[in-house]
Amino acid sequence: MATEAAPAPQPTQGEETPLLHRFLEGVGGPFTFVGREIFELIRVFALTFFYLFYRPIRWREVVRQCYEMGYRSMFFIAVVMGFLGMIMVMQTGLQAQKMLGDLSMIGALFLQLLFRELGPTITAAMIAVRVGTGLAAEIGSMVVTEQVDALRMNDAEPVQYLIVPRVIACLFMTIVLTCIAMVISFASAMAGAYLMFDLNPRTFYNTDLLIWGDFITFAMKSLAYGIVIPVIGCHAGLAAFGGSEGVGMATTRAVVNASLGITFVDFALSAFGFVFIY
Amino acid sequence: MIGGRLLALMEQLGGMSVLAARMVWGLVTLRADRTEFWRNMYRVGVKSFPVVAVTAVLVGAITVIQTGQVVAEFGATSLVGWGTSFATLREIGPILIGLMFSGRVGANNTAELGTMVVTEQVDALRALAINPIDFLLAPRYLAIIIMMFMLTIIGNLMALLAAAGTAYVLLGVDMRLYYASFAELIELWDFFSGIIKAVGFGSAIALVSCYFGINTSGGAVGVGRAVNSAVVASAVSIFVLDFLLSAMLP
Amino acid sequence: MIEFIDIHKAFGPKKVLRGVSLTVDKGQIMFIIGASGAGKSVLVKHLVGLIRPDKGRILLEGQDVTALTEEEYYPVRKRCAMVFQNSTLFDSMTLLDNVALPIRKHFNVSMKEARKRAIEKLELVNMADAAERFAADYGDGMRKKVAIARALTLDPEFVIFDEPTTGIDPISAGIVDDLIRDLSERLGVTCIVISHDLRSIFRVADRVAMLYQGQFRLDGPPAAYRETDDAVVHQFINGLPTGPFEL
Amino acid sequence: MTTGHAMIELHNVTKYHERERVLDNVSLVVDEGQMLGLVGPGGSGKTLLLKVLCGLVKPDSGSVLIDGVDITRISPVELSDVRKRIGMLFQNYALFDFLNVEDNIAFPLRRAGGMGEREILERVNELLERVNLPGINYQFPNELSGGMKKRVTFARAVIAKPPIIFYDDPTMGLDPVTSSKIFIMLEEFQRTQRTTSICITHDLLGARDICDEWAMIDEGRLVFRGDLSAVRASSDPFVTEFWDGAL
């Protein structure tokens, strides 16, 4: 429950110019908004973490959510990652041909980039779009039709009853989907390289550039995304209010916050990876 | 199952092309509502600028970390400027800004249209003998495309600045050197191809979000579902378009 | 006058209208009542082309308006305005702009002229002082009045009300009922009201037709409903829980 | 019928919504076994008052006593125990769309625990019989009509035999016949279980003879409290205008 904002202190000398007041509010506004948003996210995350160990987990619901999130978004992610593979190969191939003349290293370079950056981040972006919005829409409409209030009346805390299974399922599915997506992406890249620059797939597939650091970055990123996406999606859903318009706002908020969240985490972990691992 | 899904896909594509034709027709014959157009230009543009700006800055930094590091490995630190800005201008900028745009603008557009359909406001428009496509959809379609075009230009600029900054901080590449390699190796065409892609993404996002918005059904749950399918469809169309445009453009 | 001739309409397996015929004379307040989902608003939406019939014809002052294209329906809709159940005002605009919108779109007059006419219409429903406010600041009754003002901007001969008093409190419902009565007397507008609000039926209606299982069960003045011997009508009109009436 | 033991007490409860008082110093006492009708214009804070009574919303000031326990000053665990003794019929049904009718109705008992599965199912079927909806155990909420959903929500609210029940506009948007069936069900349950309950409604005609006492709320303030005869005797224009035609 939002605490009551303390009334603004009365200015001592004469009437405070409303312009200054409004200006400060204008400047401060976005920061307080972002601040409150982050604070609420941390609160939901802490609650989820607490309930993870406190109450029994509804495993049947987790499995159902895995199906809902994983299987249903498989086709969509496969298409996107397939195209991604081909696009990256085409771009790097064209430039490498123009600049360096030799194409042998494309495969290795692409694999490294895939592990470090493209694989986890782009898959997570797609999961944020498909699953993040889905969660916000589903939970948002449950809030708007007062189902969440009904849950609370029957001693089922929404975070524990609804969100914990979804977070676990999403975490698990993010890792699984990222691996599958990378295989698909690499396969289509290999095909692309063969078709466009008739580069022999065997030379395309070489892993000498891969170092342990890449696997660590990959694992860190997928784990982080796997938690960030559902928490943001569910939080946006829970904060919905006011009829169908509320559900609309919740879904928009989910996809924007999730995309921003992913970009921030990507930046932080890439910087971390760069400084420590390479 | 596969047949059913393909059939649904074809039906959607058909519906979208019909809607696109009618929207463009509404624009060409200037029947689209001006005040609605300017209102949307403000809402789409100004409201999504901060989000796009933050994404652009982070994208610039991330590009430097990834591609810069590869180029440095080859010892060609002078090429860092070229490497990152090439990738940003052509590929990563339009895609990531497009994804953020499809979230911030596309989802919002679908949600708003969906709510108007579900609360019978669209029926009210038709009952007042006002064509909803001319009044609601055509202005939004144009506003989203124009705003995507402008925001990508600004986004690219911010991404490059952020990239230059990160290159200096992380790789110690001097700004002047970064700018030199940028000015020397980047052709104007790299910049334009990125912008063409951005406009392509913008029109896809606008069309998809308007289509799923106006075809919403089934109360509050329907709005949520419409936004979900709109954002998914925008993401797919961004990558498909990117592939096609990259292949066609030199 | 308006004539519905033998209208059939089904949504998938559910047959909503089974050969319904009705004539509405000019200048009277016609109520169409029946259980929710009995097809009341479906029937009326045929008149303005929001729904197309499977079978049957609709005549508006002799002109056949059964299956026109969207463009051809525009003149029809200018003559038959419609007020929806949840008073569909556009939240992004002020009340004045809401009412000025149709004027601006149809009479290509300057914005100032459109606003002036809109104020006149708002005075009709005595909401003129709230012109610059937004819809969200007002309760259901007030919003409904503005929605009615907006429907009047095209000076229609017929106004259709889709459940005007459902889900709003008795005071606002009373205001809306008086407004409908006022429209009919002062402006000579023919009102078709879809409702299952027993209070407004006996307070305002000139003529009442009851739709039951896709057919008209009884069509006559409100008094006919008081002493009807038809068990189904009797049960419905008095809201008795037991009896032959089923959904 | 009332034993004079105060079951529900509100002492000058106030709630702000962005610097505006949506509940303004409300004080109310409902004795055990009594049924209080809560009426007032749309958006006057009726539903909010029920949510405060359920502990779903925390008031900014004032105290809320359920059977002598002040729920604004107890721990969440104790609060959930108090809630087990409260049944709530939500305005837009709040049926879980991921559960079928049987699981929806059985949900409170399964959550509370301490009862065998067989006995729970027996209780569910008995209630379905009572609301004359036998055999729809495996249907899902979206397949039901408005009236059916109301009855399923009612069954869910009363299955755990709570001593207190809150009804949030149980007959909104329903036609007269279904509304009176719902009211009959409420009254019959009220008589047999001797529950204390508050019923929000706009259908004064239907609820008139069911509620023992009436409370009227306008813009967050309690403006009237008394039984039907007090309503008839009242000179306050707000009361008389609100009730005209339904007395």
GROMACS .gro file of N, CA, C and O in nm, chain B residues 68-140:
model
  292
  346GLY      N    1   3.373  -0.467  -3.095
  346GLY     CA    2   3.501  -0.403  -3.068
  346GLY      C    3   3.603  -0.506  -3.023
  346GLY      O    4   3.716  -0.511  -3.072
  347GLN      N    5   3.560  -0.593  -2.938
  347GLN     CA    6   3.653  -0.692  -2.878
  347GLN      C    7   3.705  -0.785  -2.988
  347GLN      O    8   3.824  -0.818  -2.993
  348VAL      N    9   3.616  -0.820  -3.083
  348VAL     CA   10   3.660  -0.910  -3.192
  348VAL      C   11   3.764  -0.838  -3.278
  348VAL      O   12   3.871  -0.891  -3.307
  349VAL      N   13   3.731  -0.712  -3.310
  349VAL     CA   14   3.823  -0.635  -3.397
  349VAL      C   15   3.957  -0.618  -3.324
  349VAL      O   16   4.065  -0.636  -3.381
  350ALA      N   17   3.953  -0.590  -3.193
  350ALA     CA   18   4.077  -0.569  -3.116
  350ALA      C   19   4.162  -0.696  -3.121
  350ALA      O   20   4.284  -0.692  -3.132
  351GLU      N   21   4.092  -0.811  -3.117
  351GLU     CA   22   4.167  -0.938  -3.117
  351GLU      C   23   4.254  -0.946  -3.243
  351GLU      O   24   4.365  -0.996  -3.240
  352PHE      N   25   4.203  -0.894  -3.352
  352PHE     CA   26   4.284  -0.893  -3.474
  352PHE      C   27   4.385  -0.779  -3.472
  352PHE      O   28   4.452  -0.754  -3.570
  353GLY      N   29   4.390  -0.708  -3.356
  353GLY     CA   30   4.490  -0.603  -3.343
  353GLY      C   31   4.458  -0.483  -3.427
  353GLY      O   32   4.536  -0.391  -3.442
  354ALA      N   33   4.332  -0.478  -3.484
  354ALA     CA   34   4.305  -0.363  -3.572
  354ALA      C   35   4.222  -0.263  -3.494
  354ALA      O   36   4.108  -0.238  -3.528
  355THR      N   37   4.280  -0.208  -3.387
  355THR     CA   38   4.198  -0.116  -3.305
  355THR      C   39   4.152   0.002  -3.387
  355THR      O   40   4.048   0.062  -3.362
  356SER      N   41   4.226   0.034  -3.490
  356SER     CA   42   4.182   0.152  -3.568
  356SER      C   43   4.049   0.122  -3.635
  356SER      O   44   3.969   0.208  -3.663
  357LEU      N   45   4.020  -0.008  -3.658
  357LEU     CA   46   3.894  -0.040  -3.729
  357LEU      C   47   3.773  -0.043  -3.634
  357LEU      O   48   3.661  -0.066  -3.676
  358VAL      N   49   3.800  -0.022  -3.504
  358VAL     CA   50   3.689  -0.032  -3.409
  358VAL      C   51   3.577   0.065  -3.450
  358VAL      O   52   3.459   0.030  -3.456
  359GLY      N   53   3.615   0.186  -3.481
  359GLY     CA   54   3.515   0.287  -3.518
  359GLY      C   55   3.428   0.234  -3.632
  359GLY      O   56   3.305   0.232  -3.625
  360TRP      N   57   3.494   0.178  -3.730
  360TRP     CA   58   3.418   0.129  -3.846
  360TRP      C   59   3.331   0.011  -3.802
  360TRP      O   60   3.210   0.009  -3.820
  361GLY      N   61   3.392  -0.086  -3.732
  361GLY     CA   62   3.322  -0.212  -3.698
  361GLY      C   63   3.190  -0.182  -3.625
  361GLY      O   64   3.083  -0.222  -3.667
  362THR      N   65   3.201  -0.105  -3.517
  362THR     CA   66   3.080  -0.084  -3.435
  362THR      C   67   2.978   0.000  -3.510
  362THR      O   68   2.860  -0.034  -3.515
  363SER      N   69   3.025   0.106  -3.575
  363SER     CA   70   2.923   0.193  -3.637
  363SER      C   71   2.859   0.123  -3.755
  363SER      O   72   2.739   0.135  -3.779
  364PHE      N   73   2.936   0.041  -3.825
  364PHE     CA   74   2.876  -0.034  -3.937
  364PHE      C   75   2.765  -0.123  -3.883
  364PHE      O   76   2.650  -0.119  -3.926
  365ALA      N   77   2.799  -0.200  -3.779
  365ALA     CA   78   2.699  -0.294  -3.727
  365ALA      C   79   2.577  -0.217  -3.674
  365ALA      O   80   2.462  -0.251  -3.702
  366THR      N   81   2.606  -0.106  -3.603
  366THR     CA   82   2.492  -0.032  -3.545
  366THR      C   83   2.404   0.027  -3.653
  366THR      O   84   2.283   0.009  -3.654
  367LEU      N   85   2.466   0.094  -3.749
  367LEU     CA   86   2.385   0.165  -3.850
  367LEU      C   87   2.304   0.068  -3.934
  367LEU      O   88   2.186   0.087  -3.960
  368ARG      N   89   2.368  -0.040  -3.971
  368ARG     CA   90   2.299  -0.130  -4.065
  368ARG      C   91   2.206  -0.227  -3.994
  368ARG      O   92   2.094  -0.251  -4.035
  369GLU      N   93   2.254  -0.287  -3.891
  369GLU     CA   94   2.183  -0.406  -3.837
  369GLU      C   95   2.126  -0.385  -3.698
  369GLU      O   96   2.005  -0.386  -3.677
  370ILE      N   97   2.213  -0.364  -3.605
  370ILE     CA   98   2.168  -0.373  -3.464
  370ILE      C   99   2.080  -0.254  -3.428
  370ILE      O  100   1.976  -0.269  -3.363
  371GLY      N  101   2.116  -0.134  -3.479
  371GLY     CA  102   2.034  -0.017  -3.447
  371GLY      C  103   1.889  -0.037  -3.487
  371GLY      O  104   1.800  -0.042  -3.400
  372PRO      N  105   1.861  -0.051  -3.619
  372PRO     CA  106   1.721  -0.066  -3.660
  372PRO      C  107   1.650  -0.180  -3.588
  372PRO      O  108   1.537  -0.164  -3.541
  373ILE      N  109   1.717  -0.296  -3.573
  373ILE     CA  110   1.647  -0.412  -3.513
  373ILE      C  111   1.610  -0.382  -3.368
  373ILE      O  112   1.493  -0.392  -3.329
  374LEU      N  113   1.708  -0.340  -3.289
  374LEU     CA  114   1.677  -0.326  -3.145
  374LEU      C  115   1.585  -0.207  -3.119
  374LEU      O  116   1.492  -0.214  -3.039
  375ILE      N  117   1.607  -0.098  -3.195
  375ILE     CA  118   1.514   0.015  -3.177
  375ILE      C  119   1.375  -0.027  -3.227
  375ILE      O  120   1.272   0.003  -3.166
  376GLY      N  121   1.376  -0.105  -3.337
  376GLY     CA  122   1.247  -0.154  -3.388
  376GLY      C  123   1.175  -0.240  -3.284
  376GLY      O  124   1.055  -0.222  -3.257
  377LEU      N  125   1.249  -0.329  -3.218
  377LEU     CA  126   1.185  -0.415  -3.116
  377LEU      C  127   1.130  -0.329  -3.002
  377LEU      O  128   1.016  -0.347  -2.958
  378MET      N  129   1.209  -0.232  -2.959
  378MET     CA  130   1.162  -0.146  -2.850
  378MET      C  131   1.039  -0.067  -2.896
  378MET      O  132   0.940  -0.053  -2.824
  379PHE      N  133   1.046  -0.021  -3.020
  379PHE     CA  134   0.934   0.057  -3.076
  379PHE      C  135   0.809  -0.029  -3.083
  379PHE      O  136   0.699   0.012  -3.046
  380SER      N  137   0.829  -0.155  -3.127
  380SER     CA  138   0.710  -0.242  -3.141
  380SER      C  139   0.651  -0.266  -3.003
  380SER      O  140   0.530  -0.281  -2.987
  381GLY      N  141   0.735  -0.266  -2.899
  381GLY     CA  142   0.682  -0.282  -2.764
  381GLY      C  143   0.612  -0.155  -2.720
  381GLY      O  144   0.491  -0.155  -2.690
  382ARG      N  145   0.682  -0.045  -2.719
  382ARG     CA  146   0.628   0.079  -2.663
  382ARG      C  147   0.510   0.129  -2.746
  382ARG      O  148   0.404   0.159  -2.696
  383VAL      N  149   0.523   0.133  -2.879
  383VAL     CA  150   0.419   0.195  -2.963
  383VAL      C  151   0.320   0.089  -3.013
  383VAL      O  152   0.200   0.103  -2.999
  384GLY      N  153   0.373  -0.020  -3.068
  384GLY     CA  154   0.285  -0.123  -3.125
  384GLY      C  155   0.189  -0.177  -3.020
  384GLY      O  156   0.066  -0.175  -3.037
  385ALA      N  157   0.242  -0.219  -2.906
  385ALA     CA  158   0.156  -0.278  -2.802
  385ALA      C  159   0.055  -0.173  -2.754
  385ALA      O  160  -0.064  -0.201  -2.740
  386ASN      N  161   0.102  -0.050  -2.733
  386ASN     CA  162   0.013   0.056  -2.685
  386ASN      C  163  -0.100   0.081  -2.785
  386ASN      O  164  -0.217   0.095  -2.748
  387ASN      N  165  -0.064   0.084  -2.913
  387ASN     CA  166  -0.163   0.111  -3.017
  387ASN      C  167  -0.270   0.001  -3.018
  387ASN      O  168  -0.390   0.029  -3.018
  388THR      N  169  -0.223  -0.124  -3.015
  388THR     CA  170  -0.318  -0.236  -3.016
  388THR      C  171  -0.406  -0.232  -2.892
  388THR      O  172  -0.528  -0.249  -2.899
  389ALA      N  173  -0.344  -0.204  -2.778
  389ALA     CA  174  -0.421  -0.203  -2.652
  389ALA      C  175  -0.530  -0.097  -2.659
  389ALA      O  176  -0.646  -0.121  -2.626
  390GLU      N  177  -0.492   0.021  -2.709
  390GLU     CA  178  -0.590   0.130  -2.713
  390GLU      C  179  -0.705   0.098  -2.810
  390GLU      O  180  -0.823   0.110  -2.776
  391LEU      N  181  -0.666   0.052  -2.932
  391LEU     CA  182  -0.771   0.019  -3.030
  391LEU      C  183  -0.858  -0.095  -2.976
  391LEU      O  184  -0.981  -0.092  -2.985
  392GLY      N  185  -0.793  -0.193  -2.914
  392GLY     CA  186  -0.867  -0.308  -2.862
  392GLY      C  187  -0.968  -0.262  -2.757
  392GLY      O  188  -1.085  -0.302  -2.757
  393THR      N  189  -0.925  -0.171  -2.669
  393THR     CA  190  -1.018  -0.122  -2.566
  393THR      C  191  -1.133  -0.048  -2.632
  393THR      O  192  -1.249  -0.064  -2.593
  394MET      N  193  -1.101   0.029  -2.738
  394MET     CA  194  -1.211   0.104  -2.803
  394MET      C  195  -1.311   0.009  -2.869
  394MET      O  196  -1.430   0.032  -2.868
  395VAL      N  197  -1.261  -0.102  -2.922
  395VAL     CA  198  -1.353  -0.198  -2.984
  395VAL      C  199  -1.438  -0.263  -2.875
  395VAL      O  200  -1.560  -0.269  -2.883
  396VAL      N  201  -1.373  -0.303  -2.766
  396VAL     CA  202  -1.443  -0.380  -2.663
  396VAL      C  203  -1.546  -0.294  -2.592
  396VAL      O  204  -1.652  -0.342  -2.552
  397THR      N  205  -1.519  -0.161  -2.580
  397THR     CA  206  -1.619  -0.075  -2.512
  397THR      C  207  -1.712  -0.011  -2.617
  397THR      O  208  -1.769   0.095  -2.591
  398GLU      N  209  -1.723  -0.072  -2.733
  398GLU     CA  210  -1.819  -0.030  -2.837
  398GLU      C  211  -1.794   0.110  -2.892
  398GLU      O  212  -1.881   0.167  -2.958
  399GLN      N  213  -1.675   0.169  -2.864
  399GLN     CA  214  -1.651   0.305  -2.916
  399GLN      C  215  -1.639   0.302  -3.068
  399GLN      O  216  -1.681   0.396  -3.137
  400VAL      N  217  -1.587   0.191  -3.123
  400VAL     CA  218  -1.574   0.184  -3.270
  400VAL      C  219  -1.713   0.175  -3.332
  400VAL      O  220  -1.744   0.241  -3.431
  401ASP      N  221  -1.801   0.097  -3.268
  401ASP     CA  222  -1.940   0.090  -3.320
  401ASP      C  223  -2.004   0.227  -3.313
  401ASP      O  224  -2.078   0.268  -3.403
  402ALA      N  225  -1.972   0.302  -3.205
  402ALA     CA  226  -2.030   0.437  -3.192
  402ALA      C  227  -1.984   0.524  -3.309
  402ALA      O  228  -2.063   0.597  -3.369
  403LEU      N  229  -1.856   0.509  -3.346
  403LEU     CA  230  -1.805   0.588  -3.461
  403LEU      C  231  -1.885   0.553  -3.586
  403LEU      O  232  -1.934   0.640  -3.658
  404ARG      N  233  -1.903   0.421  -3.608
  404ARG     CA  234  -1.974   0.381  -3.731
  404ARG      C  235  -2.117   0.432  -3.724
  404ARG      O  236  -2.174   0.478  -3.824
  405ALA      N  237  -2.177   0.432  -3.603
  405ALA     CA  238  -2.316   0.480  -3.590
  405ALA      C  239  -2.323   0.630  -3.617
  405ALA      O  240  -2.428   0.682  -3.655
  406LEU      N  241  -2.212   0.701  -3.597
  406LEU     CA  242  -2.211   0.845  -3.627
  406LEU      C  243  -2.169   0.867  -3.773
  406LEU      O  244  -2.133   0.978  -3.812
  407ALA      N  245  -2.173   0.758  -3.852
  407ALA     CA  246  -2.140   0.766  -3.995
  407ALA      C  247  -1.999   0.821  -4.016
  407ALA      O  248  -1.974   0.900  -4.106
  408ILE      N  249  -1.906   0.780  -3.926
  408ILE     CA  250  -1.765   0.818  -3.947
  408ILE      C  251  -1.687   0.688  -3.969
  408ILE      O  252  -1.699   0.594  -3.890
  409ASN      N  253  -1.610   0.681  -4.075
  409ASN     CA  254  -1.539   0.558  -4.107
  409ASN      C  255  -1.422   0.540  -4.011
  409ASN      O  256  -1.329   0.620  -4.011
  410PRO      N  257  -1.426   0.435  -3.926
  410PRO     CA  258  -1.318   0.421  -3.827
  410PRO      C  259  -1.180   0.409  -3.889
  410PRO      O  260  -1.081   0.453  -3.831
  411ILE      N  261  -1.172   0.353  -4.010
  411ILE     CA  262  -1.038   0.337  -4.072
  411ILE      C  263  -0.981   0.474  -4.104
  411ILE      O  264  -0.865   0.504  -4.072
  412ASP      N  265  -1.064   0.564  -4.160
  412ASP     CA  266  -1.011   0.698  -4.190
  412ASP      C  267  -0.983   0.774  -4.062
  412ASP      O  268  -0.883   0.842  -4.048
  413PHE      N  269  -1.073   0.760  -3.965
  413PHE     CA  270  -1.062   0.846  -3.846
  413PHE      C  271  -0.956   0.793  -3.749
  413PHE      O  272  -0.871   0.865  -3.699
  414LEU      N  273  -0.959   0.663  -3.722
  414LEU     CA  274  -0.869   0.608  -3.619
  414LEU      C  275  -0.739   0.553  -3.677
  414LEU      O  276  -0.631   0.585  -3.631
  415LEU      N  277  -0.753   0.469  -3.780
  415LEU     CA  278  -0.636   0.388  -3.818
  415LEU      C  279  -0.539   0.463  -3.909
  415LEU      O  280  -0.418   0.462  -3.885
  416ALA      N  281  -0.589   0.531  -4.012
  416ALA     CA  282  -0.498   0.593  -4.108
  416ALA      C  283  -0.403   0.692  -4.039
  416ALA      O  284  -0.281   0.684  -4.057
  417PRO      N  285  -0.453   0.782  -3.952
  417PRO     CA  286  -0.359   0.876  -3.888
  417PRO      C  287  -0.252   0.803  -3.808
  417PRO      O  288  -0.134   0.839  -3.812
  418ARG      N  289  -0.294   0.695  -3.736
  418ARG     CA  290  -0.194   0.626  -3.653
  418ARG      C  291  -0.088   0.561  -3.740
  418ARG      O  292   0.031   0.562  -3.708
   0.00000   0.00000   0.00000
